[in-house]
CSV table of C-alpha atoms in Angstrom, one decimal:
chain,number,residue,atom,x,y,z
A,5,UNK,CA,-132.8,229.7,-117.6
A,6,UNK,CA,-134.4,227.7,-114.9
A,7,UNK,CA,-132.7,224.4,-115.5
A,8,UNK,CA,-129.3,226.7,-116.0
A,9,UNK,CA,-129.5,228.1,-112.7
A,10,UNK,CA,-130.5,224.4,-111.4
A,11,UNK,CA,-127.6,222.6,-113.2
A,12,UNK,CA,-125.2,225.3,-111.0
A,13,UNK,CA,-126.7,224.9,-107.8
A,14,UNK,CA,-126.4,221.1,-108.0
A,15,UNK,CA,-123.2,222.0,-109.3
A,16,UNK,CA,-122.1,224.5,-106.7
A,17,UNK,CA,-123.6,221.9,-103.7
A,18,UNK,CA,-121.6,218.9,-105.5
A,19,UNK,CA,-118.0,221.1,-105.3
A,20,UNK,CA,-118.3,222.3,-102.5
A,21,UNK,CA,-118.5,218.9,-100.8
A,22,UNK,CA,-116.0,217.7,-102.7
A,23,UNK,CA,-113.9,221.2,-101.9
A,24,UNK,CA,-114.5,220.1,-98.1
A,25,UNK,CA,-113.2,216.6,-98.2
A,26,UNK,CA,-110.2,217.3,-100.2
A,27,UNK,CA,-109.4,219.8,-97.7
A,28,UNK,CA,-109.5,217.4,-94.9
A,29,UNK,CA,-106.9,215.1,-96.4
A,30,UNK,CA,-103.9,217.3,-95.5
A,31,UNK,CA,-100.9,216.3,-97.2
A,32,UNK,CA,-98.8,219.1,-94.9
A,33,UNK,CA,-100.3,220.1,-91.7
A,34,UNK,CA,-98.3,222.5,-90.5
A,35,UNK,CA,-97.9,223.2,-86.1
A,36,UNK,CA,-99.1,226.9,-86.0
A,37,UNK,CA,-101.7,226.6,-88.5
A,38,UNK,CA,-101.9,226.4,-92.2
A,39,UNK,CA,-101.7,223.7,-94.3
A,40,UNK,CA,-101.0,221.8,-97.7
A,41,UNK,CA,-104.2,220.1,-99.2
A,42,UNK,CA,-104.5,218.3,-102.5
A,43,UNK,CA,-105.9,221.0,-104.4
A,44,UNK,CA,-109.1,221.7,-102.2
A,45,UNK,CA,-110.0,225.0,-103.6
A,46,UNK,CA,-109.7,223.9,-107.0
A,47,UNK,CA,-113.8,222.1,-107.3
A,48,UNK,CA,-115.3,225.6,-106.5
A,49,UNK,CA,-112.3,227.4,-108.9
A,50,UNK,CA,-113.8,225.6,-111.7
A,51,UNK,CA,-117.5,226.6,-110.4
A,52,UNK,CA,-116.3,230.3,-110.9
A,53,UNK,CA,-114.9,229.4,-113.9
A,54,UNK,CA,-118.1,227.2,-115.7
A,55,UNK,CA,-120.2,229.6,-114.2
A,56,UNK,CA,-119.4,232.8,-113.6
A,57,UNK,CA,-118.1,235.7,-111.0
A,58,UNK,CA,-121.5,235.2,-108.9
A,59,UNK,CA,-121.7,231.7,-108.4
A,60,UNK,CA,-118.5,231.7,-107.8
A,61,UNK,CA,-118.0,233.9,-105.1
A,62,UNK,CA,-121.4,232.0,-103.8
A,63,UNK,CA,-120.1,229.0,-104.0
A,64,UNK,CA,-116.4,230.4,-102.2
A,65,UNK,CA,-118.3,231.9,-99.3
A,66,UNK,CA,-120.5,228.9,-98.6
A,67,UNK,CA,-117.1,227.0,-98.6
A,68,UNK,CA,-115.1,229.7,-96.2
A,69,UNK,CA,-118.2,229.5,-94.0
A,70,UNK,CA,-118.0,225.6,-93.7
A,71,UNK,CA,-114.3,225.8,-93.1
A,72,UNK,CA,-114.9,228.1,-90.5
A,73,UNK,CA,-116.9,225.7,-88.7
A,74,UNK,CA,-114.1,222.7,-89.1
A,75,UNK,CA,-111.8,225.1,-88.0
A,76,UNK,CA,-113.6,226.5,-84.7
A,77,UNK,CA,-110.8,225.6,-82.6
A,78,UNK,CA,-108.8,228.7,-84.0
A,79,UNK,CA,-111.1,230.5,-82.0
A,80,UNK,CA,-109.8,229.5,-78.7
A,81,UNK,CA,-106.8,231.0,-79.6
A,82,UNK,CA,-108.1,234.7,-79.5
A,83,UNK,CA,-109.8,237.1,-77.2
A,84,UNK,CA,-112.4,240.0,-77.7
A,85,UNK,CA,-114.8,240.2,-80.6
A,86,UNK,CA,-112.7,242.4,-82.8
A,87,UNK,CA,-110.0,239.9,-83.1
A,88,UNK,CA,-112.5,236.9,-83.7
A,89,UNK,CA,-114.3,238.6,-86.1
A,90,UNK,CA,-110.7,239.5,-87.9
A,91,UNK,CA,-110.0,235.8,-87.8
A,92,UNK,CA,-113.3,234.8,-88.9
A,93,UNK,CA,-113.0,237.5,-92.0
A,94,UNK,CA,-109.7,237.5,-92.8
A,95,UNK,CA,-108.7,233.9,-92.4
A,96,UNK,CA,-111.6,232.5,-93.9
A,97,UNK,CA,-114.9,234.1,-95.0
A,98,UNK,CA,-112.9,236.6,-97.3
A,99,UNK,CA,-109.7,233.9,-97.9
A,100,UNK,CA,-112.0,231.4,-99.5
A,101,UNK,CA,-114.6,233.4,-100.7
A,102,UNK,CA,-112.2,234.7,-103.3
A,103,UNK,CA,-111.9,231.8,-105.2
A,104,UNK,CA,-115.1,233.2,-106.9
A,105,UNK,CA,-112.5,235.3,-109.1
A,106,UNK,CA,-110.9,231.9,-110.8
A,107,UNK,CA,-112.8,232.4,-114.2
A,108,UNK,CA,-112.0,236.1,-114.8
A,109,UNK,CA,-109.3,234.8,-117.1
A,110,UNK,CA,-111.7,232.9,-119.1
A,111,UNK,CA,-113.1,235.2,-121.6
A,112,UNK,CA,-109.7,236.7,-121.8
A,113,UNK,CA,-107.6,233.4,-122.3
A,114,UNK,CA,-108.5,231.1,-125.0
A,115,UNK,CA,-106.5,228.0,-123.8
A,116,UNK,CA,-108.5,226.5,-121.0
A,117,UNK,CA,-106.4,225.0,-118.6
A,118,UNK,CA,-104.1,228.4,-118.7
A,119,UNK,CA,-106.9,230.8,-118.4
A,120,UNK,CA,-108.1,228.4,-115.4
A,121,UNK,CA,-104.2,228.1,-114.0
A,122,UNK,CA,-103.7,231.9,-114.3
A,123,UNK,CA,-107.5,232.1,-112.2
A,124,UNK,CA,-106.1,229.5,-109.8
A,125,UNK,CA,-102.4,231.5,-108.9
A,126,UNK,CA,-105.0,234.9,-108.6
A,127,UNK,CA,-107.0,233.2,-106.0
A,128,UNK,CA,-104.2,231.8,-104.0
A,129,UNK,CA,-102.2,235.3,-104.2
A,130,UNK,CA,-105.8,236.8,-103.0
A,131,UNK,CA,-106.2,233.8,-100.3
A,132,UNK,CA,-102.4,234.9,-99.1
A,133,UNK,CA,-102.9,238.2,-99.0
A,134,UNK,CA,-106.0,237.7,-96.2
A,135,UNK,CA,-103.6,235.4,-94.3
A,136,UNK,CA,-100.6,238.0,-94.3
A,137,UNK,CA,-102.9,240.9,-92.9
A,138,UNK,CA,-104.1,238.5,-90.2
A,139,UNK,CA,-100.5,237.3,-89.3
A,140,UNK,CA,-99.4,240.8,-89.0
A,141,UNK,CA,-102.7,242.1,-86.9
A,142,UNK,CA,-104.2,239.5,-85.1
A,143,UNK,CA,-101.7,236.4,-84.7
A,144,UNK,CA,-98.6,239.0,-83.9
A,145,UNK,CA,-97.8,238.0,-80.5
A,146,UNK,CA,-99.5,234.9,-80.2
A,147,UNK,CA,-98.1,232.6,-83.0
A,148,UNK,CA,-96.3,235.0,-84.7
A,149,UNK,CA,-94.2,237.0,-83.3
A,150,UNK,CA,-94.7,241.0,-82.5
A,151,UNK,CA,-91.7,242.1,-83.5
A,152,UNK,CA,-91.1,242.3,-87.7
A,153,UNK,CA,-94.8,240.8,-87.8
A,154,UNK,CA,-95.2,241.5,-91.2
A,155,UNK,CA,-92.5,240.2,-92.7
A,156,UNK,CA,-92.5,236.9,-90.5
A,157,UNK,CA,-96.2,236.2,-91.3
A,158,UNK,CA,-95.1,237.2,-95.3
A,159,UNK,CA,-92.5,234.0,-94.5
A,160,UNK,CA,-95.0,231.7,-92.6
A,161,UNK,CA,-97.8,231.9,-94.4
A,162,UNK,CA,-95.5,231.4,-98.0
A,163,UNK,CA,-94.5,228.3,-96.2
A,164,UNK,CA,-98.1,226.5,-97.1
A,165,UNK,CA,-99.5,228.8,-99.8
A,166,UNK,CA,-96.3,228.1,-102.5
A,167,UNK,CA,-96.6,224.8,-101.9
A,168,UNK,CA,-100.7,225.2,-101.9
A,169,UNK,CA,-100.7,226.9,-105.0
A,170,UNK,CA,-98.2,224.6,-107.4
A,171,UNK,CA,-100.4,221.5,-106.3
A,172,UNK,CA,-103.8,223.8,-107.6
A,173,UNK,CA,-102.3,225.2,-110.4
A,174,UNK,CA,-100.6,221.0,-111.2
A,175,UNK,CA,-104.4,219.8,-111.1
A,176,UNK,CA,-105.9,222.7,-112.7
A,177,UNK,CA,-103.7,221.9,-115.9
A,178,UNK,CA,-104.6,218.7,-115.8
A,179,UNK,CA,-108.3,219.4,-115.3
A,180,UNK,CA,-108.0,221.8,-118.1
A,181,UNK,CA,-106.1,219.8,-120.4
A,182,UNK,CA,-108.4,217.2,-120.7
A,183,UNK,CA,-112.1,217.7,-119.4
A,184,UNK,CA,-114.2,220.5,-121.7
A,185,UNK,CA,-115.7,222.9,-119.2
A,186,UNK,CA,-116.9,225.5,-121.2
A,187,UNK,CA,-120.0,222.7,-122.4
A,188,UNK,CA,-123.1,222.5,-120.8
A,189,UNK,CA,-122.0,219.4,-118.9
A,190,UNK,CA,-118.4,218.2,-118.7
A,191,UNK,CA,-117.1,215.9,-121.5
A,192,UNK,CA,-114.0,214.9,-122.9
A,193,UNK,CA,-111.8,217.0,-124.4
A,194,UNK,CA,-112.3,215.8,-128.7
A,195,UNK,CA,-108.6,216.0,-129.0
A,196,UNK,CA,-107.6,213.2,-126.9
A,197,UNK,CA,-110.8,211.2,-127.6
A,198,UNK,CA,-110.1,211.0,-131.4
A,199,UNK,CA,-106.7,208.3,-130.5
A,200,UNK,CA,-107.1,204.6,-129.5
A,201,UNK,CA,-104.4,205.3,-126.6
A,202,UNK,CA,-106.9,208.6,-125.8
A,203,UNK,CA,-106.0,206.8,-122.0
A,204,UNK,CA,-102.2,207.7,-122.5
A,205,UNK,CA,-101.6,211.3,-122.0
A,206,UNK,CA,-104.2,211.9,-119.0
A,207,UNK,CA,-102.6,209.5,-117.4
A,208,UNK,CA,-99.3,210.8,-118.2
A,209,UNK,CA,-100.4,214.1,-116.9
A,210,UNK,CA,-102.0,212.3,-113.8
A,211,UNK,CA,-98.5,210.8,-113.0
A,212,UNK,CA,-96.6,214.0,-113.4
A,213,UNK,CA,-99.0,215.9,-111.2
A,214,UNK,CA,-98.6,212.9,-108.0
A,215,UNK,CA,-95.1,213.6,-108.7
A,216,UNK,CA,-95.1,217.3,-108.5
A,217,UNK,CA,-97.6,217.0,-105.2
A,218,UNK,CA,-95.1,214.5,-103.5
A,219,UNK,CA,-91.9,216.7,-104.3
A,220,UNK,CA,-93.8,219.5,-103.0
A,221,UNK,CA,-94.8,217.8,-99.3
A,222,UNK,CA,-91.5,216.3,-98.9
A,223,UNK,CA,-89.7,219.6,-99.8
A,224,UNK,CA,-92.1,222.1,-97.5
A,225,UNK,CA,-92.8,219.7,-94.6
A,226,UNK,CA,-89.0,220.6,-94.1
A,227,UNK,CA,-89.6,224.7,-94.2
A,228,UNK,CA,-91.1,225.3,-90.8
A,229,UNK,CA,-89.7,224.6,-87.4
A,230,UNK,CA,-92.4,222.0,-85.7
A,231,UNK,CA,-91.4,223.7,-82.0
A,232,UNK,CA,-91.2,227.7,-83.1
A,233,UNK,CA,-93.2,227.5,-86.4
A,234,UNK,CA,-90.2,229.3,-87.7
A,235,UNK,CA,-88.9,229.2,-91.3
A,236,UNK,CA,-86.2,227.3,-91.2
A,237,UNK,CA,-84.2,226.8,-94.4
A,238,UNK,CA,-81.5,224.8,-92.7
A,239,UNK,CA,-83.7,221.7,-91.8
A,240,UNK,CA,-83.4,221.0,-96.0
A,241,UNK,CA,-80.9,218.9,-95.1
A,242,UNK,CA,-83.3,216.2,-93.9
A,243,UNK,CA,-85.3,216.2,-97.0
A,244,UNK,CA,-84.8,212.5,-98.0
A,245,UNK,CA,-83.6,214.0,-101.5
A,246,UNK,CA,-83.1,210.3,-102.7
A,247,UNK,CA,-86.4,209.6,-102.9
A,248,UNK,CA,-87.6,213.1,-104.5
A,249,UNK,CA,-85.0,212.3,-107.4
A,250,UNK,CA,-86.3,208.8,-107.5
A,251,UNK,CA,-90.0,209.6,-107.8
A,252,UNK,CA,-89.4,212.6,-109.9
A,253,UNK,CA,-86.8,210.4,-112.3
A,254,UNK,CA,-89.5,207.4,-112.4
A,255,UNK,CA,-92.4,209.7,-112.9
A,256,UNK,CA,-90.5,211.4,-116.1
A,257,UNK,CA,-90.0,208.3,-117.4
A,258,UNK,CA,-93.3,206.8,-117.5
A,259,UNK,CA,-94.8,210.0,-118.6
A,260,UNK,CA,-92.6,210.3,-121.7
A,261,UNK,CA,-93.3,206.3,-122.2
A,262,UNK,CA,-96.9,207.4,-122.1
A,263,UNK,CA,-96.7,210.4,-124.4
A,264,UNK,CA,-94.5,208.4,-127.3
A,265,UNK,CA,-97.6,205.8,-127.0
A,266,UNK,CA,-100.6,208.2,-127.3
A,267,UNK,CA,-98.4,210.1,-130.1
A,268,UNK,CA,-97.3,207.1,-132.0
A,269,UNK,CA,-101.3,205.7,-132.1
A,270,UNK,CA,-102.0,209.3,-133.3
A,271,UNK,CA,-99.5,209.1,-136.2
A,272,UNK,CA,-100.8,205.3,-137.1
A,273,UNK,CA,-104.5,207.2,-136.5
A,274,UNK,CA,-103.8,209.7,-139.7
């Protein structure tokens, strides 16, 4: 029991970091706060998941505290001790901490990586939710605007959570598809290790999922007026579409290259 609790602190402490760093390589960075990460929440989604509702929530409140801290300058932007400690609840402490709820699907869902993609869309609905009743209370008037303050921060805050949430839920199938996270320590799935080409499809998957993340940026990057921080659905015009149907056309093919290889050694493997 001792080295289990051990094996999830190192765990937790590991994730967490990692959590942090993705989370500083913004992909989307959006003027009135907000932005599009690759994947940060998902280390400490699959510490909920390997470990359980209580280290996950641990681990998610550890990580809303730290990203508190990089995010101090938020601060600045409110006045009296009821709206900082909204921020400081709403926008993070209770926003990340939430990602403790990413392996209730696990018991309940055999396939891993849909039982950890169905945890991942919970927690980034639950992480949205905390940023709409913060748009609508304490940002109304300051970045968002008083009037219709709901419904504009239910349109801002979409802007960076959609787009959020496909690139968690993209690497959380991937994840899921081919690492084992139900075993004591993280291995191979045996499907893919039983074929020669084993390297194929995760890197087939890999290739889809840089696709998917690029789309996504280039697409919602677009979404949000850089001057108001308005959604603006008319800017999709200067989406460089050539080079989304390009990468995404390029990307298909080399994925499907890659699967006929890893299922053709699989036949010759029978």
């Amino acid at each position: 029991m001792r080295n289990k609790n051990l094996l999830a602190l190192t765990e937790s402490a590991v994730m967490i970091a990692l959590a942090t760093v993705l989370s500083l390589i913004k992909i989307v960075d959006l003027p009135y706060g907000g932005s599009v990460t690759i994947a940060s929440m998902l280390p400490v989604a699959i510490i909920a998941y390997r470990h359980g509702l209580g280290w996950g929530l641990g681990s998610g409140l550890v990580y809303g505290a730290i990203q508190q801290l990089t995010g101090l300058n938020t601060l600045s932007w409110v006045t009296g001790w009821q709206s900082i400690l909204a921020v400081v609840l709403l926008d993070y402490i209770i926003a990340f901490t939430v990602i403790g709820f990413a392996g209730v699907f696990r018991k309940v869902v055999n396939n891993q990586a849909a039982a950890l993609s169905l945890g991942c869309i919970l927690v980034c609905v639950l992480r949205y939710a905390c940023h709409v009743v913060s748009g609508a209370t304490v940002w109304a008037g300051l970045s968002i605007p008083t009037q219709a303050a709901l419904g504009y921060s239910f349109i801002y805050n979409a802007t960076y959570m959609i787009p959020e949430t496909i690139v968690m839920v993209v690497a959380a199938i991937y994840i899921g598809s081919t690492v084992d996270l139900r075993s004591q320590m993280p291995t191979r799935m045996a499907s893919s290790a039983k074929s020669a080409n084993n390297w194929a499809l995760p890197v087939a998957g890999l290739v889809a999922a840089v696709a998917v993340i690029f789309d996504t940026a280039q697409i919602f990057s677009h979404l949000q007026d850089a001057e108001t921080g308005e959604f603006a659905i008319t800017q999709i015009n200067e989406i460089n579409w050539l080079m989304i149907i390009i990468v995404t056309v390029a990307a298909a093919v080399l994925s499907a290259v890659l699967v006929a290889i890893r299922s053709a050694s699989a036949k010759k493997a029978q």
